[in-house]
Structures are given as structure tokens and as C-alpha cells.
Amino acid sequence: MTEPLPIGSSESKNQRIFPERISKRELQEMPLISFRGGIHVISKLKEVPEALEALSSVKLLGFDTETRPAFHRGISNPVALLQLSGDSDAFLFRLREVGLPRQLIDLMENPSILKVGVAIHDDIRALQENRNFEPRGFIDLADIARELGIVTTGLRNLSGIVLGARISKRFQLSNWERKTLDENQKHYAATDA
């Protein structure tokens, strides 16, 4: 029995597990996937403790944020939605309504609960503009993908390369600050996480 090759070794780069990239055509031909668990929108402070109790029992969470798009140069908006998801439930925190309460900061600083996402550095920095915290337990899948020799490391490309399925980005540029999220936005946000 042979030992597995360490990620990043020159020998492992010659024996690719995944292709370097995927074409738009290949991706378009793959089946569309979406989150199938429960989706919980948290828009009141009194809902936060129950959501965090459920999340704190999960050791691996999907992590993402959404921001209302700004279509003019030099204008940016604060994070509107924080998505945290386990296998069976996704929690969508409406940050304009609940902010970043101490309990949520505690989860972001907990190294025992892994928060996994793609290109998360900007998401974390944008959250820190709302309230400063020390991010712990965060894993960026784009970094791991690059170590495996994957060149196109966005979420949509990684889902095609690794899962053999595609994720729709159709609602990415919707208004995440609207009074009520519609079903399409909820499903998109949960799937993204």
C-alpha cells in the first residue's frame, strides 16, 4: 500500500485528481444543484440564540455573505446577509436587522467550528467593518483548490470540477436589502453557503 502524496508536492501535481479548469460549455451541460435542507431567515434579534444553538452543534459550516450590488464606481454597500449552513439547515442572518451580536461573533471566533467558503477573505473583511472580531476556524476552498492544481477557483467552477454539478448564480446581483427575501433569493443564498 502506498502513502498518499502530500498536497503541494511536485509528484502530486503530476498526478492530478481534478482538472485545472472547466469550460463554460462543460459547466452548462452539468445538472443544476441547490440546497435541499431547511432554510431559516433570521431577521429579529430574539431569533439569533436559537439559530446559534443549532449552528454550534455543527462542526463544519458553509459560510458566505451577500451584499446589495452597487452599480457605480466607488460606491459599496455593507454586508446585508450572512449565510451559515450545515448539511440539513441553512441560516440566513439579515444583518441590517440583527447586526453582529456577541453570540454570532463568538461563533466566528470559535476555532472548533470550521467555517468553509470560497474567496472568503473579502467577506470576512466586510463583516469586520460592521463589528471587529478575530476570525478563527475559517477555511478557504479556493486556497485548497489551488494547492490541488485547480486554476479556476470560483464557487461555480469548483462545484463543476469537484461535484460534477453546477450552481446557478442567477440571483447573485439581486437586492439583498429588500424588506422580504423572495424564495429564489433564499434558495440561492442557502446553496451558496
PDB file of C-alpha atoms in Angstrom:
ATOM      1  CA  MET A   1       0.000   0.000   0.000  1.00  0.00           C
ATOM      2  CA  THR A   2       1.389   3.405  -0.949  1.00  0.00           C
ATOM      3  CA  GLU A   3       1.287   6.508   1.193  1.00  0.00           C
ATOM      4  CA  PRO A   4      -0.833   9.400  -0.091  1.00  0.00           C
ATOM      5  CA  LEU A   5       1.166  12.217  -1.623  1.00  0.00           C
ATOM      6  CA  PRO A   6       1.238  15.438   0.360  1.00  0.00           C
ATOM      7  CA  ILE A   7      -0.710  18.294  -1.205  1.00  0.00           C
ATOM      8  CA  GLY A   8       1.642  20.658  -2.968  1.00  0.00           C
ATOM      9  CA  SER A   9       4.417  18.112  -3.577  1.00  0.00           C
ATOM     10  CA  SER A  10       5.840  18.119  -7.095  1.00  0.00           C
ATOM     11  CA  GLU A  11       4.929  14.467  -7.523  1.00  0.00           C
ATOM     12  CA  SER A  12       1.281  15.066  -6.530  1.00  0.00           C
ATOM     13  CA  LYS A  13       0.982  17.882  -9.115  1.00  0.00           C
ATOM     14  CA  ASN A  14       1.839  15.388 -11.855  1.00  0.00           C
ATOM     15  CA  GLN A  15      -0.953  13.066 -10.725  1.00  0.00           C
ATOM     16  CA  ARG A  16      -3.971  15.373 -10.897  1.00  0.00           C
ATOM     17  CA  ILE A  17      -7.109  14.382  -9.073  1.00  0.00           C
ATOM     18  CA  PHE A  18      -9.113  17.185 -10.700  1.00  0.00           C
ATOM     19  CA  PRO A  19      -8.733  19.058 -13.990  1.00  0.00           C
ATOM     20  CA  GLU A  20      -7.172  22.543 -13.849  1.00  0.00           C
ATOM     21  CA  ARG A  21     -10.267  24.240 -15.231  1.00  0.00           C
ATOM     22  CA  ILE A  22     -13.682  23.662 -16.712  1.00  0.00           C
ATOM     23  CA  SER A  23     -15.169  25.312 -19.793  1.00  0.00           C
ATOM     24  CA  LYS A  24     -18.410  27.284 -19.714  1.00  0.00           C
ATOM     25  CA  ARG A  25     -19.901  24.730 -22.107  1.00  0.00           C
ATOM     26  CA  GLU A  26     -18.947  21.777 -19.904  1.00  0.00           C
ATOM     27  CA  LEU A  27     -20.355  23.552 -16.880  1.00  0.00           C
ATOM     28  CA  GLN A  28     -23.595  24.427 -18.663  1.00  0.00           C
ATOM     29  CA  GLU A  29     -24.168  20.748 -19.531  1.00  0.00           C
ATOM     30  CA  MET A  30     -23.944  19.658 -15.877  1.00  0.00           C
ATOM     31  CA  PRO A  31     -27.052  19.172 -13.741  1.00  0.00           C
ATOM     32  CA  LEU A  32     -28.136  22.116 -11.605  1.00  0.00           C
ATOM     33  CA  ILE A  33     -27.972  21.547  -7.835  1.00  0.00           C
ATOM     34  CA  SER A  34     -29.438  23.508  -4.941  1.00  0.00           C
ATOM     35  CA  PHE A  35     -29.680  23.265  -1.169  1.00  0.00           C
ATOM     36  CA  ARG A  36     -32.428  20.863  -0.101  1.00  0.00           C
ATOM     37  CA  GLY A  37     -32.474  21.379   3.651  1.00  0.00           C
ATOM     38  CA  GLY A  38     -34.387  23.776   5.838  1.00  0.00           C
ATOM     39  CA  ILE A  39     -33.827  27.475   5.204  1.00  0.00           C
ATOM     40  CA  HIS A  40     -34.247  29.818   8.165  1.00  0.00           C
ATOM     41  CA  VAL A  41     -34.250  33.595   7.738  1.00  0.00           C
ATOM     42  CA  ILE A  42     -33.112  35.337  10.921  1.00  0.00           C
ATOM     43  CA  SER A  43     -34.396  38.910  10.930  1.00  0.00           C
ATOM     44  CA  LYS A  44     -35.063  39.517  14.639  1.00  0.00           C
ATOM     45  CA  LEU A  45     -32.559  39.583  17.499  1.00  0.00           C
ATOM     46  CA  LYS A  46     -34.746  37.217  19.534  1.00  0.00           C
ATOM     47  CA  GLU A  47     -34.274  34.547  16.782  1.00  0.00           C
ATOM     48  CA  VAL A  48     -30.466  34.636  16.985  1.00  0.00           C
ATOM     49  CA  PRO A  49     -29.899  32.468  20.124  1.00  0.00           C
ATOM     50  CA  GLU A  50     -31.953  29.536  18.798  1.00  0.00           C
ATOM     51  CA  ALA A  51     -30.208  29.701  15.411  1.00  0.00           C
ATOM     52  CA  LEU A  52     -26.788  29.803  17.037  1.00  0.00           C
ATOM     53  CA  GLU A  53     -27.663  26.914  19.316  1.00  0.00           C
ATOM     54  CA  ALA A  54     -28.415  24.809  16.228  1.00  0.00           C
ATOM     55  CA  LEU A  55     -25.258  26.021  14.452  1.00  0.00           C
ATOM     56  CA  SER A  56     -22.954  25.458  17.434  1.00  0.00           C
ATOM     57  CA  SER A  57     -23.703  21.729  17.354  1.00  0.00           C
ATOM     58  CA  VAL A  58     -22.352  21.521  13.791  1.00  0.00           C
ATOM     59  CA  LYS A  59     -18.582  21.243  13.407  1.00  0.00           C
ATOM     60  CA  LEU A  60     -18.398  22.157   9.692  1.00  0.00           C
ATOM     61  CA  LEU A  61     -20.392  25.096   8.347  1.00  0.00           C
ATOM     62  CA  GLY A  62     -20.710  26.554   4.894  1.00  0.00           C
ATOM     63  CA  PHE A  63     -20.022  30.297   5.023  1.00  0.00           C
ATOM     64  CA  ASP A  64     -20.864  33.160   2.665  1.00  0.00           C
ATOM     65  CA  THR A  65     -22.173  36.722   2.619  1.00  0.00           C
ATOM     66  CA  GLU A  66     -24.314  38.746   0.237  1.00  0.00           C
ATOM     67  CA  THR A  67     -24.238  42.483  -0.330  1.00  0.00           C
ATOM     68  CA  ARG A  68     -26.627  44.673  -2.279  1.00  0.00           C
ATOM     69  CA  PRO A  69     -24.795  45.385  -5.529  1.00  0.00           C
ATOM     70  CA  ALA A  70     -23.604  48.908  -6.255  1.00  0.00           C
ATOM     71  CA  PHE A  71     -23.565  49.729  -9.933  1.00  0.00           C
ATOM     72  CA  HIS A  72     -21.470  52.890  -9.645  1.00  0.00           C
ATOM     73  CA  ARG A  73     -17.710  53.091  -9.215  1.00  0.00           C
ATOM     74  CA  GLY A  74     -16.526  53.997  -5.725  1.00  0.00           C
ATOM     75  CA  ILE A  75     -19.810  53.063  -4.033  1.00  0.00           C
ATOM     76  CA  SER A  76     -20.049  49.996  -1.829  1.00  0.00           C
ATOM     77  CA  ASN A  77     -22.741  48.713   0.474  1.00  0.00           C
ATOM     78  CA  PRO A  78     -22.425  46.953   3.821  1.00  0.00           C
ATOM     79  CA  VAL A  79     -22.992  43.213   4.083  1.00  0.00           C
ATOM     80  CA  ALA A  80     -26.724  42.571   4.044  1.00  0.00           C
ATOM     81  CA  LEU A  81     -26.811  38.803   4.590  1.00  0.00           C
ATOM     82  CA  LEU A  82     -24.609  36.312   6.405  1.00  0.00           C
ATOM     83  CA  GLN A  83     -25.208  32.695   5.432  1.00  0.00           C
ATOM     84  CA  LEU A  84     -24.149  29.795   7.652  1.00  0.00           C
ATOM     85  CA  SER A  85     -25.182  26.298   6.683  1.00  0.00           C
ATOM     86  CA  GLY A  86     -24.826  22.748   7.921  1.00  0.00           C
ATOM     87  CA  ASP A  87     -25.913  19.677   5.993  1.00  0.00           C
ATOM     88  CA  SER A  88     -29.575  19.931   6.914  1.00  0.00           C
ATOM     89  CA  ASP A  89     -30.234  23.588   7.750  1.00  0.00           C
ATOM     90  CA  ALA A  90     -29.119  26.959   6.395  1.00  0.00           C
ATOM     91  CA  PHE A  91     -29.432  30.121   8.475  1.00  0.00           C
ATOM     92  CA  LEU A  92     -29.639  33.451   6.678  1.00  0.00           C
ATOM     93  CA  PHE A  93     -28.897  36.342   9.039  1.00  0.00           C
ATOM     94  CA  ARG A  94     -30.327  39.697   7.886  1.00  0.00           C
ATOM     95  CA  LEU A  95     -27.546  41.902   9.237  1.00  0.00           C
ATOM     96  CA  ARG A  96     -29.415  45.210   8.788  1.00  0.00           C
ATOM     97  CA  GLU A  97     -31.977  43.891  11.260  1.00  0.00           C
ATOM     98  CA  VAL A  98     -29.837  41.844  13.695  1.00  0.00           C
ATOM     99  CA  GLY A  99     -26.318  43.271  13.265  1.00  0.00           C
ATOM    100  CA  LEU A 100     -23.463  41.094  14.516  1.00  0.00           C
ATOM    101  CA  PRO A 101     -24.464  40.275  18.094  1.00  0.00           C
ATOM    102  CA  ARG A 102     -21.898  38.896  20.556  1.00  0.00           C
ATOM    103  CA  GLN A 103     -23.192  35.305  20.151  1.00  0.00           C
ATOM    104  CA  LEU A 104     -22.568  35.447  16.402  1.00  0.00           C
ATOM    105  CA  ILE A 105     -19.113  36.945  16.951  1.00  0.00           C
ATOM    106  CA  ASP A 106     -18.362  34.081  19.370  1.00  0.00           C
ATOM    107  CA  LEU A 107     -19.159  31.575  16.605  1.00  0.00           C
ATOM    108  CA  MET A 108     -16.918  33.480  14.145  1.00  0.00           C
ATOM    109  CA  GLU A 109     -14.076  33.363  16.665  1.00  0.00           C
ATOM    110  CA  ASN A 110     -14.582  29.694  17.615  1.00  0.00           C
ATOM    111  CA  PRO A 111     -11.711  27.636  16.136  1.00  0.00           C
ATOM    112  CA  SER A 112     -13.549  24.363  16.893  1.00  0.00           C
ATOM    113  CA  ILE A 113     -16.317  25.153  14.418  1.00  0.00           C
ATOM    114  CA  LEU A 114     -14.919  25.217  10.887  1.00  0.00           C
ATOM    115  CA  LYS A 115     -16.419  27.833   8.577  1.00  0.00           C
ATOM    116  CA  VAL A 116     -15.763  26.904   4.949  1.00  0.00           C
ATOM    117  CA  GLY A 117     -16.283  29.045   1.868  1.00  0.00           C
ATOM    118  CA  VAL A 118     -14.745  30.246  -1.370  1.00  0.00           C
ATOM    119  CA  ALA A 119     -12.852  33.549  -1.595  1.00  0.00           C
ATOM    120  CA  ILE A 120     -13.816  34.356   1.983  1.00  0.00           C
ATOM    121  CA  HIS A 121     -11.176  36.989   2.770  1.00  0.00           C
ATOM    122  CA  ASP A 122     -13.273  39.866   1.397  1.00  0.00           C
ATOM    123  CA  ASP A 123     -16.388  38.501   3.139  1.00  0.00           C
ATOM    124  CA  ILE A 124     -14.593  38.463   6.493  1.00  0.00           C
ATOM    125  CA  ARG A 125     -13.159  41.956   5.974  1.00  0.00           C
ATOM    126  CA  ALA A 126     -16.616  43.320   5.082  1.00  0.00           C
ATOM    127  CA  LEU A 127     -18.107  41.729   8.222  1.00  0.00           C
ATOM    128  CA  GLN A 128     -15.329  43.263  10.314  1.00  0.00           C
ATOM    129  CA  GLU A 129     -16.422  46.710   9.091  1.00  0.00           C
ATOM    130  CA  ASN A 130     -19.724  46.006  10.863  1.00  0.00           C
ATOM    131  CA  ARG A 131     -18.032  44.825  14.062  1.00  0.00           C
ATOM    132  CA  ASN A 132     -14.432  43.844  14.632  1.00  0.00           C
ATOM    133  CA  PHE A 133     -13.661  40.216  15.505  1.00  0.00           C
ATOM    134  CA  GLU A 134     -10.765  37.761  15.298  1.00  0.00           C
ATOM    135  CA  PRO A 135     -11.706  35.192  12.623  1.00  0.00           C
ATOM    136  CA  ARG A 136     -10.838  31.650  13.681  1.00  0.00           C
ATOM    137  CA  GLY A 137     -11.662  28.304  12.109  1.00  0.00           C
ATOM    138  CA  PHE A 138     -12.108  29.680   8.579  1.00  0.00           C
ATOM    139  CA  ILE A 139     -11.067  27.611   5.561  1.00  0.00           C
ATOM    140  CA  ASP A 140     -10.953  28.986   2.032  1.00  0.00           C
ATOM    141  CA  LEU A 141     -11.648  26.241  -0.507  1.00  0.00           C
ATOM    142  CA  ALA A 142     -10.060  28.351  -3.254  1.00  0.00           C
ATOM    143  CA  ASP A 143      -6.702  28.038  -1.451  1.00  0.00           C
ATOM    144  CA  ILE A 144      -7.067  24.262  -1.222  1.00  0.00           C
ATOM    145  CA  ALA A 145      -8.138  24.066  -4.878  1.00  0.00           C
ATOM    146  CA  ARG A 146      -5.020  25.974  -5.962  1.00  0.00           C
ATOM    147  CA  GLU A 147      -2.860  23.531  -3.971  1.00  0.00           C
ATOM    148  CA  LEU A 148      -4.529  20.742  -5.953  1.00  0.00           C
ATOM    149  CA  GLY A 149      -3.618  22.465  -9.216  1.00  0.00           C
ATOM    150  CA  ILE A 150      -7.063  23.873 -10.000  1.00  0.00           C
ATOM    151  CA  VAL A 151      -6.781  27.204 -11.773  1.00  0.00           C
ATOM    152  CA  THR A 152     -10.426  28.354 -11.866  1.00  0.00           C
ATOM    153  CA  THR A 153     -11.318  28.514  -8.188  1.00  0.00           C
ATOM    154  CA  GLY A 154     -14.654  30.349  -8.063  1.00  0.00           C
ATOM    155  CA  LEU A 155     -17.558  28.528  -6.408  1.00  0.00           C
ATOM    156  CA  ARG A 156     -19.378  27.833  -9.660  1.00  0.00           C
ATOM    157  CA  ASN A 157     -16.269  26.362 -11.314  1.00  0.00           C
ATOM    158  CA  LEU A 158     -15.298  24.362  -8.237  1.00  0.00           C
ATOM    159  CA  SER A 159     -18.767  22.835  -7.997  1.00  0.00           C
ATOM    160  CA  GLY A 160     -18.434  21.672 -11.609  1.00  0.00           C
ATOM    161  CA  ILE A 161     -14.890  20.374 -11.212  1.00  0.00           C
ATOM    162  CA  VAL A 162     -15.334  18.675  -7.838  1.00  0.00           C
ATOM    163  CA  LEU A 163     -19.050  17.809  -7.682  1.00  0.00           C
ATOM    164  CA  GLY A 164     -19.827  17.398 -11.381  1.00  0.00           C
ATOM    165  CA  ALA A 165     -22.773  19.773 -10.992  1.00  0.00           C
ATOM    166  CA  ARG A 166     -23.424  23.481 -11.415  1.00  0.00           C
ATOM    167  CA  ILE A 167     -24.737  26.169  -9.125  1.00  0.00           C
ATOM    168  CA  SER A 168     -26.881  28.948 -10.546  1.00  0.00           C
ATOM    169  CA  LYS A 169     -25.592  32.475  -9.969  1.00  0.00           C
ATOM    170  CA  ARG A 170     -28.764  33.993 -11.428  1.00  0.00           C
ATOM    171  CA  PHE A 171     -29.816  35.828  -8.251  1.00  0.00           C
ATOM    172  CA  GLN A 172     -26.357  36.949  -7.133  1.00  0.00           C
ATOM    173  CA  LEU A 173     -26.970  40.572  -8.130  1.00  0.00           C
ATOM    174  CA  SER A 174     -30.419  40.861  -6.582  1.00  0.00           C
ATOM    175  CA  ASN A 175     -31.266  43.376  -3.861  1.00  0.00           C
ATOM    176  CA  TRP A 176     -30.228  41.682  -0.609  1.00  0.00           C
ATOM    177  CA  GLU A 177     -31.535  44.616   1.422  1.00  0.00           C
ATOM    178  CA  ARG A 178     -35.139  44.352   0.273  1.00  0.00           C
ATOM    179  CA  LYS A 179     -37.725  44.139   3.046  1.00  0.00           C
ATOM    180  CA  THR A 180     -38.503  40.459   2.408  1.00  0.00           C
ATOM    181  CA  LEU A 181     -36.267  37.968   0.624  1.00  0.00           C
ATOM    182  CA  ASP A 182     -38.129  36.016  -2.042  1.00  0.00           C
ATOM    183  CA  GLU A 183     -37.890  32.223  -2.399  1.00  0.00           C
ATOM    184  CA  ASN A 184     -35.330  32.473  -5.214  1.00  0.00           C
ATOM    185  CA  GLN A 185     -33.037  34.610  -3.060  1.00  0.00           C
ATOM    186  CA  LYS A 186     -33.382  32.230  -0.095  1.00  0.00           C
ATOM    187  CA  HIS A 187     -32.529  29.166  -2.178  1.00  0.00           C
ATOM    188  CA  TYR A 188     -29.634  30.937  -3.879  1.00  0.00           C
ATOM    189  CA  ALA A 189     -28.190  32.130  -0.540  1.00  0.00           C
ATOM    190  CA  ALA A 190     -28.537  28.693   1.088  1.00  0.00           C
ATOM    191  CA  THR A 191     -26.947  26.955  -1.904  1.00  0.00           C
ATOM    192  CA  ASP A 192     -24.086  29.432  -1.988  1.00  0.00           C
ATOM    193  CA  ALA A 193     -23.262  28.648   1.642  1.00  0.00           C
TER     194      ALA A 193
END
